[in-house]
Short mmCIF file of C-alpha atoms and ligand atoms in Angstrom, two decimals:
data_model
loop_
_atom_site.label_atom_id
_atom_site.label_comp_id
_atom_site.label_asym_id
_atom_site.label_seq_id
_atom_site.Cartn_x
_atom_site.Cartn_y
_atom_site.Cartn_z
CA UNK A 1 0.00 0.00 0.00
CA UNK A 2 1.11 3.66 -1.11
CA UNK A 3 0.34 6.31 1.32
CA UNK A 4 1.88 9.42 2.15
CA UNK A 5 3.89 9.67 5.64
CA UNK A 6 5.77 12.48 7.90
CA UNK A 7 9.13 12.62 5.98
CA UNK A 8 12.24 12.01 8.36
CA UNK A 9 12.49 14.47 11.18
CA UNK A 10 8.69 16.16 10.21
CA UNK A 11 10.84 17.53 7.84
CA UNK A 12 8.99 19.42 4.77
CA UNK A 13 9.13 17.35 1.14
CA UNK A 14 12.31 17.40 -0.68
CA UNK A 15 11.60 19.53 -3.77
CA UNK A 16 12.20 17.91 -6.96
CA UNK A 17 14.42 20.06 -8.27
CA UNK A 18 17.18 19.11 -5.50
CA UNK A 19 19.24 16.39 -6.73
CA UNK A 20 19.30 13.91 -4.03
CA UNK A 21 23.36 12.94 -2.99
CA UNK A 22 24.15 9.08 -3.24
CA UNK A 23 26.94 6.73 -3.02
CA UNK A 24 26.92 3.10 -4.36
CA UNK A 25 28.28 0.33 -1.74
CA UNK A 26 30.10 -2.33 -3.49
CA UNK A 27 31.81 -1.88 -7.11
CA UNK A 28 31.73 -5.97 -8.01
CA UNK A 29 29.21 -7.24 -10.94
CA UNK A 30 26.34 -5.69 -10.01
CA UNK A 31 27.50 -1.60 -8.36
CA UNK A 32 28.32 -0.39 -11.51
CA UNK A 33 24.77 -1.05 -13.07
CA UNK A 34 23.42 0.75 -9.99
CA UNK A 35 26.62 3.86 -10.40
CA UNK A 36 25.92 4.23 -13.96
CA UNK A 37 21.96 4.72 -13.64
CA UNK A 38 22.34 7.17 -10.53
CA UNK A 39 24.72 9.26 -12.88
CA UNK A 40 22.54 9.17 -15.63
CA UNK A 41 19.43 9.98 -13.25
CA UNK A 42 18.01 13.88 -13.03
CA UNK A 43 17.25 12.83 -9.72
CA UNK A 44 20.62 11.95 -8.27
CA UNK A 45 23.92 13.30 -7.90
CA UNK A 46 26.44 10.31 -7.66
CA UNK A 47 28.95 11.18 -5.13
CA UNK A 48 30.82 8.22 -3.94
CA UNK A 49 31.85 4.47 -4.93
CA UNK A 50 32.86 2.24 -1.85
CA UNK A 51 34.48 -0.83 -2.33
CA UNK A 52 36.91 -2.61 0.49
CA UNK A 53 38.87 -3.75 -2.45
CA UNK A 54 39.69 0.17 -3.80
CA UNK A 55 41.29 -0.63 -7.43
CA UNK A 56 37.53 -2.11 -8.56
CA UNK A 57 36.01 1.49 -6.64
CA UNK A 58 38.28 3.29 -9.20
CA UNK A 59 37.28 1.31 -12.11
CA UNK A 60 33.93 1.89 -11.70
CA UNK A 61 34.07 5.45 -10.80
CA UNK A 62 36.23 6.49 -13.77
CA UNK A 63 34.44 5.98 -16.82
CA UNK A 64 31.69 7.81 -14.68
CA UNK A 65 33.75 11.46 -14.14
CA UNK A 66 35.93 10.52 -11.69
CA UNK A 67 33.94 9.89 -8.44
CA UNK A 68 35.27 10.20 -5.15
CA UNK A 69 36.14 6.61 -4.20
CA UNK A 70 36.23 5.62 -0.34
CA UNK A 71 37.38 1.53 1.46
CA UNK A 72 34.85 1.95 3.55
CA UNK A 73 31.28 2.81 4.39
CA UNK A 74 32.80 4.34 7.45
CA UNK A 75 34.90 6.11 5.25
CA UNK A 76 32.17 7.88 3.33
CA UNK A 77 29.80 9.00 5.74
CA UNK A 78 32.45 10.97 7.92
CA UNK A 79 34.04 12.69 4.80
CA UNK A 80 31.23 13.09 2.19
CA UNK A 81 27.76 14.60 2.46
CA UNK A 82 24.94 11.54 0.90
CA UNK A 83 21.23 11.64 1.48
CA UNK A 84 21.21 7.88 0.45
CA UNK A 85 23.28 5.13 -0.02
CA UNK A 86 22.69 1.96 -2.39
CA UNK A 87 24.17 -1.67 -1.33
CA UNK A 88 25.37 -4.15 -3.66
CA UNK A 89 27.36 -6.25 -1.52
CA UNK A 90 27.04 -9.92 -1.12
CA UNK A 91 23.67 -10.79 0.67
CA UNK A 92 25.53 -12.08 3.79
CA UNK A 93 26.69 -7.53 4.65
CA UNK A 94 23.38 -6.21 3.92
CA UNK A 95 22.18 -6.47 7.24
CA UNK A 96 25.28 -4.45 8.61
CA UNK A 97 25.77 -2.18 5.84
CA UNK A 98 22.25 -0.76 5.93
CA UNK A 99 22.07 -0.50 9.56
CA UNK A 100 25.53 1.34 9.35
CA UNK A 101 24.11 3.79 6.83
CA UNK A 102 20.38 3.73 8.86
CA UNK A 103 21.98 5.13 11.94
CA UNK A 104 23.99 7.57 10.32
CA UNK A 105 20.39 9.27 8.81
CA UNK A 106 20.89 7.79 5.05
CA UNK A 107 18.01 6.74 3.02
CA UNK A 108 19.05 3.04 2.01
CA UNK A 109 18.60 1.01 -1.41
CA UNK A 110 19.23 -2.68 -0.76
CA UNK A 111 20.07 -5.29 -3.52
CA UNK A 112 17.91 -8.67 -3.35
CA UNK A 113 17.68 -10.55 -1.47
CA UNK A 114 17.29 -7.83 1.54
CA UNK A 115 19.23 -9.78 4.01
CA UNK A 116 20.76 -13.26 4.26
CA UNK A 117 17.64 -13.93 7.29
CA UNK A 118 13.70 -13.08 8.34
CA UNK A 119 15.44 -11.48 11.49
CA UNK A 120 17.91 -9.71 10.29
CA UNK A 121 15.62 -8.17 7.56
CA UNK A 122 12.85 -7.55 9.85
CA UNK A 123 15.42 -5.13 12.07
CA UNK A 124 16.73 -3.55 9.30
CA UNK A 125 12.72 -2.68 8.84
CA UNK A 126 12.25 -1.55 11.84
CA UNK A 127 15.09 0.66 12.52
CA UNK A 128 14.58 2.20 9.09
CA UNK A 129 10.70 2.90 10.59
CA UNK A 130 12.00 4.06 13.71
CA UNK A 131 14.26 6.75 12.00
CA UNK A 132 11.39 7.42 9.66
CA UNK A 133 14.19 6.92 6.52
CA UNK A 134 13.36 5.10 2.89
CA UNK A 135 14.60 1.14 3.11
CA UNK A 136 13.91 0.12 -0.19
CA UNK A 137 14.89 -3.25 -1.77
CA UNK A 138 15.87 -3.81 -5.45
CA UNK A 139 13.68 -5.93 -7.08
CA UNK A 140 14.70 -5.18 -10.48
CA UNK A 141 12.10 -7.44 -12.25
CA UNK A 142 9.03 -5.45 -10.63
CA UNK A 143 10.56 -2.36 -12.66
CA UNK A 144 10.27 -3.92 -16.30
CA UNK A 145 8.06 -2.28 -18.80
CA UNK A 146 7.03 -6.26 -18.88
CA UNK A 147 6.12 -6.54 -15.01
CA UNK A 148 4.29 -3.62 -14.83
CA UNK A 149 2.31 -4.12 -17.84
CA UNK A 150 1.54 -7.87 -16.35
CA UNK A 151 0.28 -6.05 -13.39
CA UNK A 152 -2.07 -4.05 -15.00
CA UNK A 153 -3.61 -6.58 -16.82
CA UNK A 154 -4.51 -8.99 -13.99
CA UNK A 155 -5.33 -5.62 -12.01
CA UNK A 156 -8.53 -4.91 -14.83
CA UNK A 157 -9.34 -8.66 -14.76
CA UNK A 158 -7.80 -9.62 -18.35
CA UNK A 159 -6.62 -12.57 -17.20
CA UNK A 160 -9.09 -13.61 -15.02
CA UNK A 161 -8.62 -15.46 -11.87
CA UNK A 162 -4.67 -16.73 -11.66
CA UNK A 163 -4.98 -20.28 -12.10
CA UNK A 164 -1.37 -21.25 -12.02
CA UNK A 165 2.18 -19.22 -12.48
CA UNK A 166 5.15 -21.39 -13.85
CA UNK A 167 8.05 -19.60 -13.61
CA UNK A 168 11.56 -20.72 -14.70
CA UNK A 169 14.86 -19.13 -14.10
CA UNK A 170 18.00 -20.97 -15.82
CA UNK A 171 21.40 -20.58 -16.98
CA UNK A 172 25.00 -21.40 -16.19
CA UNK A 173 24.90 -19.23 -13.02
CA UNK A 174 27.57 -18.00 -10.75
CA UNK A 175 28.07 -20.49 -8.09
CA UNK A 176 27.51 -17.69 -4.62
CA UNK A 177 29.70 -18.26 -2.31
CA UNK A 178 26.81 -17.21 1.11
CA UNK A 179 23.68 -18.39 -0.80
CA UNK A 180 22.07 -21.01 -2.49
CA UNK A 181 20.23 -21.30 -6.04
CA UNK A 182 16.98 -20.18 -4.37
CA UNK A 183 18.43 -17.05 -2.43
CA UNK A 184 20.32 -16.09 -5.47
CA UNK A 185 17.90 -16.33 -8.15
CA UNK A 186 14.31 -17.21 -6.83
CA UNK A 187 13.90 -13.51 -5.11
CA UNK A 188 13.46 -11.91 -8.62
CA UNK A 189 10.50 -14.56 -9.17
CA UNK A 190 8.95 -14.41 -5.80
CA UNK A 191 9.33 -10.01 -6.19
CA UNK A 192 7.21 -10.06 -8.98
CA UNK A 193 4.40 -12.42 -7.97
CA UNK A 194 4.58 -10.13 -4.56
CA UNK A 195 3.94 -7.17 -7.46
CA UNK A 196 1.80 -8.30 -10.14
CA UNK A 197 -0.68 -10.54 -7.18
CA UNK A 198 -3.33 -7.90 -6.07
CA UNK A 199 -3.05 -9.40 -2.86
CA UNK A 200 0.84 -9.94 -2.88
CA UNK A 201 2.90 -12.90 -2.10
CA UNK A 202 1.01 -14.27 0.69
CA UNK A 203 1.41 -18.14 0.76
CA UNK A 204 1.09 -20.11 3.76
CA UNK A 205 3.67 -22.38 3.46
CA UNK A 206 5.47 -23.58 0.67
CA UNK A 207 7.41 -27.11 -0.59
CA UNK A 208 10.74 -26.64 -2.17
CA UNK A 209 13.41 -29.67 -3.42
CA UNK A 210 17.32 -29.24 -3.96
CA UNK A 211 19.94 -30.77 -5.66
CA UNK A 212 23.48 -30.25 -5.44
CA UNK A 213 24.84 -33.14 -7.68
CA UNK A 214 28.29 -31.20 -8.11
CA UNK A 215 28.81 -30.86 -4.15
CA UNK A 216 29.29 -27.52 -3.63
CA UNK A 217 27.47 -27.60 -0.68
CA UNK A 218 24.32 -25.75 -1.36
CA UNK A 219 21.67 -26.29 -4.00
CA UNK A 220 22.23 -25.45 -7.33
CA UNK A 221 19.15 -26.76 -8.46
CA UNK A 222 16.18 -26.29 -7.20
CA UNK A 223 12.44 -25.95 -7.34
CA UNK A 224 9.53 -24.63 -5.24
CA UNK A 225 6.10 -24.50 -5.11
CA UNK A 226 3.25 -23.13 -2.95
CA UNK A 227 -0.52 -22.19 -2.95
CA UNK A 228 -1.99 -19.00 -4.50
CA UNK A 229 -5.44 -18.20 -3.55
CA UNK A 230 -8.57 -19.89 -5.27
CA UNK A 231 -6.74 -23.11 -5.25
CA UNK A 232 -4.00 -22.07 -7.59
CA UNK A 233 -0.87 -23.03 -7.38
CA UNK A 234 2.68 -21.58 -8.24
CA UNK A 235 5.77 -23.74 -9.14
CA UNK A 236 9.59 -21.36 -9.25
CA UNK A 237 12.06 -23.47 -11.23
CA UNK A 238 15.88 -22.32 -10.57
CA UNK A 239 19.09 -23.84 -12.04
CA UNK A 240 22.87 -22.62 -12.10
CA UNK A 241 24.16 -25.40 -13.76
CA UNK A 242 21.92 -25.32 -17.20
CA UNK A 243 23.42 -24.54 -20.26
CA UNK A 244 20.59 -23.13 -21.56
CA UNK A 245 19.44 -19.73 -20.44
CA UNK A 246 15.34 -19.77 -19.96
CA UNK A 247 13.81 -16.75 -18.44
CA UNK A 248 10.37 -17.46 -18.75
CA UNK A 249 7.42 -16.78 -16.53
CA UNK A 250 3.67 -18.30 -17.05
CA UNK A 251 0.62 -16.77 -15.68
CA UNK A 252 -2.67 -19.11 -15.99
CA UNK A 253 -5.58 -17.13 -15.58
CA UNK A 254 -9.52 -18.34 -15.90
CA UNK A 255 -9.84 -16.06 -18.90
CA UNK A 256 -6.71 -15.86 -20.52
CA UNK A 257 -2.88 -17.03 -20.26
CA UNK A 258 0.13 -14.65 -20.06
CA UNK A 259 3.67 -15.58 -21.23
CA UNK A 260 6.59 -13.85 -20.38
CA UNK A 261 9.35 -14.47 -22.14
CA UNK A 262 12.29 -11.99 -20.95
CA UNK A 263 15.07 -13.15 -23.78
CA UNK A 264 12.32 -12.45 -26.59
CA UNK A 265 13.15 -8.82 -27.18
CA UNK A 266 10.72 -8.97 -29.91
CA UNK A 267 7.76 -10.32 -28.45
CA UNK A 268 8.30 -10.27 -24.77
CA UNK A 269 4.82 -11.07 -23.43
CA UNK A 270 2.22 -12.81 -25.13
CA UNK A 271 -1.52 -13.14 -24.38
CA UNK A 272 -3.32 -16.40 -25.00
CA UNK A 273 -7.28 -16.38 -25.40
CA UNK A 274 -7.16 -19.76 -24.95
CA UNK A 275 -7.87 -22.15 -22.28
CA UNK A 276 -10.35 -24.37 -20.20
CA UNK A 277 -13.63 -24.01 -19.30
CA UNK A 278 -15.29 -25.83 -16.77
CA UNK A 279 -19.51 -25.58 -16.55
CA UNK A 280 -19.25 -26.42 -13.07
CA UNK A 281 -22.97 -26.04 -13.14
CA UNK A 282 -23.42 -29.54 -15.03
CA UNK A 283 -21.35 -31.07 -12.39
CA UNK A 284 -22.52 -33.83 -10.27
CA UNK A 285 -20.96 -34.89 -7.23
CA UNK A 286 -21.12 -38.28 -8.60
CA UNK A 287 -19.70 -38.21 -12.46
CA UNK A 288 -17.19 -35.62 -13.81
CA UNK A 289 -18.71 -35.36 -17.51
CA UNK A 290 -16.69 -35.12 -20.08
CA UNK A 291 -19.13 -32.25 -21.93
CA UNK A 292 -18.18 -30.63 -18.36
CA UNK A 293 -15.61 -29.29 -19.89
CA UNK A 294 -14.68 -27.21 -23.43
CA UNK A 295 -11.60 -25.56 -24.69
CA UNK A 296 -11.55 -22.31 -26.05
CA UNK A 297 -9.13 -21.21 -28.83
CA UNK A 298 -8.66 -17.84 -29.84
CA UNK A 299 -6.20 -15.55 -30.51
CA UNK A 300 -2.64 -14.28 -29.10
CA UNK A 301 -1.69 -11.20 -28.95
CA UNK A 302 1.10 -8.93 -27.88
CA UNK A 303 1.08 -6.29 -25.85
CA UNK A 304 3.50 -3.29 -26.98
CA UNK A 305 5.91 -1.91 -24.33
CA UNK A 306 7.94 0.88 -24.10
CA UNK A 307 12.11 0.15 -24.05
CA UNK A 308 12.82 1.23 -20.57
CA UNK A 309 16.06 0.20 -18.33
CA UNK A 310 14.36 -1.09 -15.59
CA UNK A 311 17.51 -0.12 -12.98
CA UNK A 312 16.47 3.95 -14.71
CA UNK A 313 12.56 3.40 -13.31
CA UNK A 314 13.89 1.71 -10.07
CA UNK A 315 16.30 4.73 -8.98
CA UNK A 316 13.70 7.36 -9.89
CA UNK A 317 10.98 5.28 -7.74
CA UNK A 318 13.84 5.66 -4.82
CA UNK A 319 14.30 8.98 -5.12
CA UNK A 320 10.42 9.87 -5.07
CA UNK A 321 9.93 8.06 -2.40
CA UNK A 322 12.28 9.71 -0.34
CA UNK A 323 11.01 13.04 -1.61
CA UNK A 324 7.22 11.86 -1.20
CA UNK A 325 7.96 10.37 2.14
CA UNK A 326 6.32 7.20 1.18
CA UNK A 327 6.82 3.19 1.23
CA UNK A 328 8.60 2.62 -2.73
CA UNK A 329 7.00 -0.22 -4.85
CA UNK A 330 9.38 -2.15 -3.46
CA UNK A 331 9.86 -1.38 0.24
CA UNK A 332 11.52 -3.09 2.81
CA UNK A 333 8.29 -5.07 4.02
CA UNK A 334 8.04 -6.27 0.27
CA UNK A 335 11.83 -7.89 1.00
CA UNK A 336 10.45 -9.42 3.80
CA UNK A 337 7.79 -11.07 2.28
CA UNK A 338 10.32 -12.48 0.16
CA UNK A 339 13.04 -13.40 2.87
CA UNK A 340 9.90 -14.90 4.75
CA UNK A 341 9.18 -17.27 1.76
CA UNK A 342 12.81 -18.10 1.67
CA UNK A 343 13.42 -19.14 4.98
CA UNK A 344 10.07 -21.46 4.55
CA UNK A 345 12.12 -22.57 1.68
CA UNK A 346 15.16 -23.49 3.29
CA UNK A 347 13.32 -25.09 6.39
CA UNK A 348 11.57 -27.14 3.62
CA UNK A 349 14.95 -28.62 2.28
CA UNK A 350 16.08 -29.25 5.20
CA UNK A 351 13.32 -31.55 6.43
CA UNK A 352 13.29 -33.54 2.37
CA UNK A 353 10.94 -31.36 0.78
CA UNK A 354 7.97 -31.32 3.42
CA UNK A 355 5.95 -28.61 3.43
CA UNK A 356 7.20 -25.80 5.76
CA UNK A 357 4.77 -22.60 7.40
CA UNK A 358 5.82 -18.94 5.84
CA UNK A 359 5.99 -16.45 9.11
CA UNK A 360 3.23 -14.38 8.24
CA UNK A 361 4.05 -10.73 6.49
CA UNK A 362 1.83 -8.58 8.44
CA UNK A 363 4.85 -6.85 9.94
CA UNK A 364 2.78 -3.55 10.95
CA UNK A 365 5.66 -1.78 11.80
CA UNK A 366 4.18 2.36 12.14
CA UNK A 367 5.66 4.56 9.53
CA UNK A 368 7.23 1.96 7.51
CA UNK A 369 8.29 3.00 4.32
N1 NAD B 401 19.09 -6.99 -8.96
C1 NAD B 401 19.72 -7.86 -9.72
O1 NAD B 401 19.26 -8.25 -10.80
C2 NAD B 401 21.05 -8.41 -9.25
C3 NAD B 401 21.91 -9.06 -10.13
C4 NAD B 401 23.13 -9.53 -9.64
C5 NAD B 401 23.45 -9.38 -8.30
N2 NAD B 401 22.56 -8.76 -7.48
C6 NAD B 401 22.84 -8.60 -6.04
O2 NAD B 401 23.87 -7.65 -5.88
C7 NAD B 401 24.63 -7.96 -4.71
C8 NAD B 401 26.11 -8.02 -5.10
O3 NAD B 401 26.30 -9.08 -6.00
P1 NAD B 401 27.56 -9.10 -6.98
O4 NAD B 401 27.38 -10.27 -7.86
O5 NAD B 401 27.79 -7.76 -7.56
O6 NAD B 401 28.74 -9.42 -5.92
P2 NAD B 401 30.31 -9.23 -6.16
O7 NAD B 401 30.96 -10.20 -5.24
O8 NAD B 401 30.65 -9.26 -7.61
O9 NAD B 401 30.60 -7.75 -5.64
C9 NAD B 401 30.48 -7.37 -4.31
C10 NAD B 401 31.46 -6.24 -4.03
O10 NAD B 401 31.23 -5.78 -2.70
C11 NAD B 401 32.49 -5.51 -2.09
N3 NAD B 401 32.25 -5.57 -0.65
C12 NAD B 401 31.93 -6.65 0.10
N4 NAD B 401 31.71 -6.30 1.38
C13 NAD B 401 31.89 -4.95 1.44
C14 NAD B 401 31.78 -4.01 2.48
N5 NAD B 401 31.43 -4.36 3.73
N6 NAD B 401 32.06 -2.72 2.21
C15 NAD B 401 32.42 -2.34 0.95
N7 NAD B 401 32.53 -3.20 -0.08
C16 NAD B 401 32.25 -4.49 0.16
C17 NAD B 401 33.42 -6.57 -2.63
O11 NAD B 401 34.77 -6.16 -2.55
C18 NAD B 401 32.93 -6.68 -4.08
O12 NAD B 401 33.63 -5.81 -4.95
C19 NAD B 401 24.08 -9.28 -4.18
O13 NAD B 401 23.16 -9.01 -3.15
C20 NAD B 401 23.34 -9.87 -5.38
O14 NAD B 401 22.26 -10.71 -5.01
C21 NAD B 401 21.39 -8.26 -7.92
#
């Protein structure tokens, strides 16, 4: 839910013409996406890359005019002036990273998933709440011209009630060294059913299966599936060792079925008008007749969208909802919902795949944003 709270200290709103002063935490794979879209953002004024290892801070802040670069965290807040400050370190330093930059006043940006534990995620909620300060997580997916156009449509009904989503995630992945298959790549799965889900990512427990048939020590394969409401049911398939990359997301509905195919430039979601109906007037409790039951077959057709960076939309959504002093799309109780559905996850594995209870999301935590 979007609605409008005291900004940070009562203070008045931040006017939009006031660029907003960020660093970026952690200059590895990921940092520099989030560096070069805060330079290239009206919003933002990039002023600092931190990186404990300082040679990959300098190679990142280069090529983008030379930005101050700091070893530390630490380092930045007592020298440097930032509003905000965006984390993309590994999962297991989120926790102390964003409290370190909560504490010191800084609006925080958090890369998925928004801690490596429930607990640890649910303090860096509340201390962001306390402080009345922006925790937001990035869930990149739920900024796609694709995601929000899926969202729409089951929003006006187009696809009816959701059936089934069938989502799989595949590719020769980077082995993490702190997280498994489903902490790595099931969050940007289980972020967009929380977005595109009118009543968000709410299951009440969930199944999930693991293999690790290299022996790494954590699953690199993996699957999960849990309930959605009506008696639907969603299955998240995620793989590091495939050598096939499949990004591909299915949404069932009563009406109509959605595909979302993410490596389709071309046509990246498609609309089915096809599917099952089921008169479950002429339904006896005794016989299932076959004439029960027709199949429709119409047409497909593809939406158009608009060729967006989704990391462009996802730093201007931070920035307004600093300014706006409200929860972003993707706040820090939206991470939790996701970190709860994990830990349900790995509880799961660890007893062979039996179903384990999500801890529920209703984190009412006053002035959460
Ligand atoms: N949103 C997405 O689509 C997406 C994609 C990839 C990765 N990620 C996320 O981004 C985060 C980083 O992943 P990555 O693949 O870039 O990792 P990485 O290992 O390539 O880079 C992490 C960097 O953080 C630095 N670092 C670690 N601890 C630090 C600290 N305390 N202070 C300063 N610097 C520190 C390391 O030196 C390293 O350069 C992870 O949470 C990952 O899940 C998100």
């Amino acid at each position: 839910m979007v609605s409008a709270l005291p900004l940070h200290n009562g203070s008045d709103p931040i006017p939009s013409d006031v660029q907003l002063r960020v660093a970026v935490v952690g200059a590895g794979y990921w940092g520099p996406n989030l560096a070069r879209n805060f330079k290239a953002a009206p919003d933002w004024e990039l002023v600092g890359i931190v990186d404990m290892d300082l040679e990959r801070a300098r190679k990142v802040a280069g090529p983008l005019g030379d930005i101050p670069v700091f070893a530390s965290l630490d380092a930045l807040l007592v020298g440097t002036g930032v509003d905000a400050v965006a984390i993309a370190t590994p999962a297991r330093t989120h926790h102390m990273v964003a409290l370190t930059a909560l504490r010191a006043g800084k609006h925080v940006l958090v890369e998925k998933p928004l801690a490596a534990s429930g607990e640890l995620g649910r303090e860096m909620v509340g201390v962001a709440a306390d402080a009345g300060l922006t925790l937001m997580a990035d869930h990149t997916y739920c900024y796609t011209p694709a995601a929000i156009k899926i969202r729409e449509l089951v929003a006006e009904g187009e696809l009816g009630d959701i059936l089934f989503i069938d989502s799989v995630r595949i590719n020769l992945g980077l082995i993490q060294p702190d997280v498994d298959v489903f902490w790595d790549l099931a969050p940007h799965d289980l972020s967009v059913i929380d977005f595109i889900l009118p009543g968000g990512l709410a299951p009440e427990s969930v199944m999930a299966q693991g293999a690790d048939p290299l022996g790494t020590g954590k699953s690199c394969v993996g699957h999960l599936t849990f309930e959605l409401p009506n008696n639907g049911m969603a299955h998240i398939n995620v793989n590091w060792l495939s050598p096939t990359k499949i990004r591909q997301m299915v949404i069932g509905g009563s009406k109509r079925t959605l595909v979302w195919d993410d490596l389709n430039p071309q046509q990246r979601l498609s609309v089915y008008d096809r599917g099952v109906n089921l008169d479950k007037a002429s339904i006896t409790a005794a016989e299932r007749k076959a004439q029960a039951i027709s199949y429709r077959l119409g047409d497909t057709w593809s939406p158009a969208l608009p060729e967006q960076e989704a990391l462009g939309l996802m730093v201007q959504e931070f920035a307004a909802s600093i300014r706006q002093g409200r929860p972003s799309r993707t706040s820090g109780v939206a991470g939790l919902r996701v970190l709860n559905v994990l830990e349900a996850a790995t509880r799961s594995l660890e007893n062979g795949g039996d179903r384990s209870n999500v801890e529920s999301s209703e984190v009412q935590l006053e002035g959460t944003r």
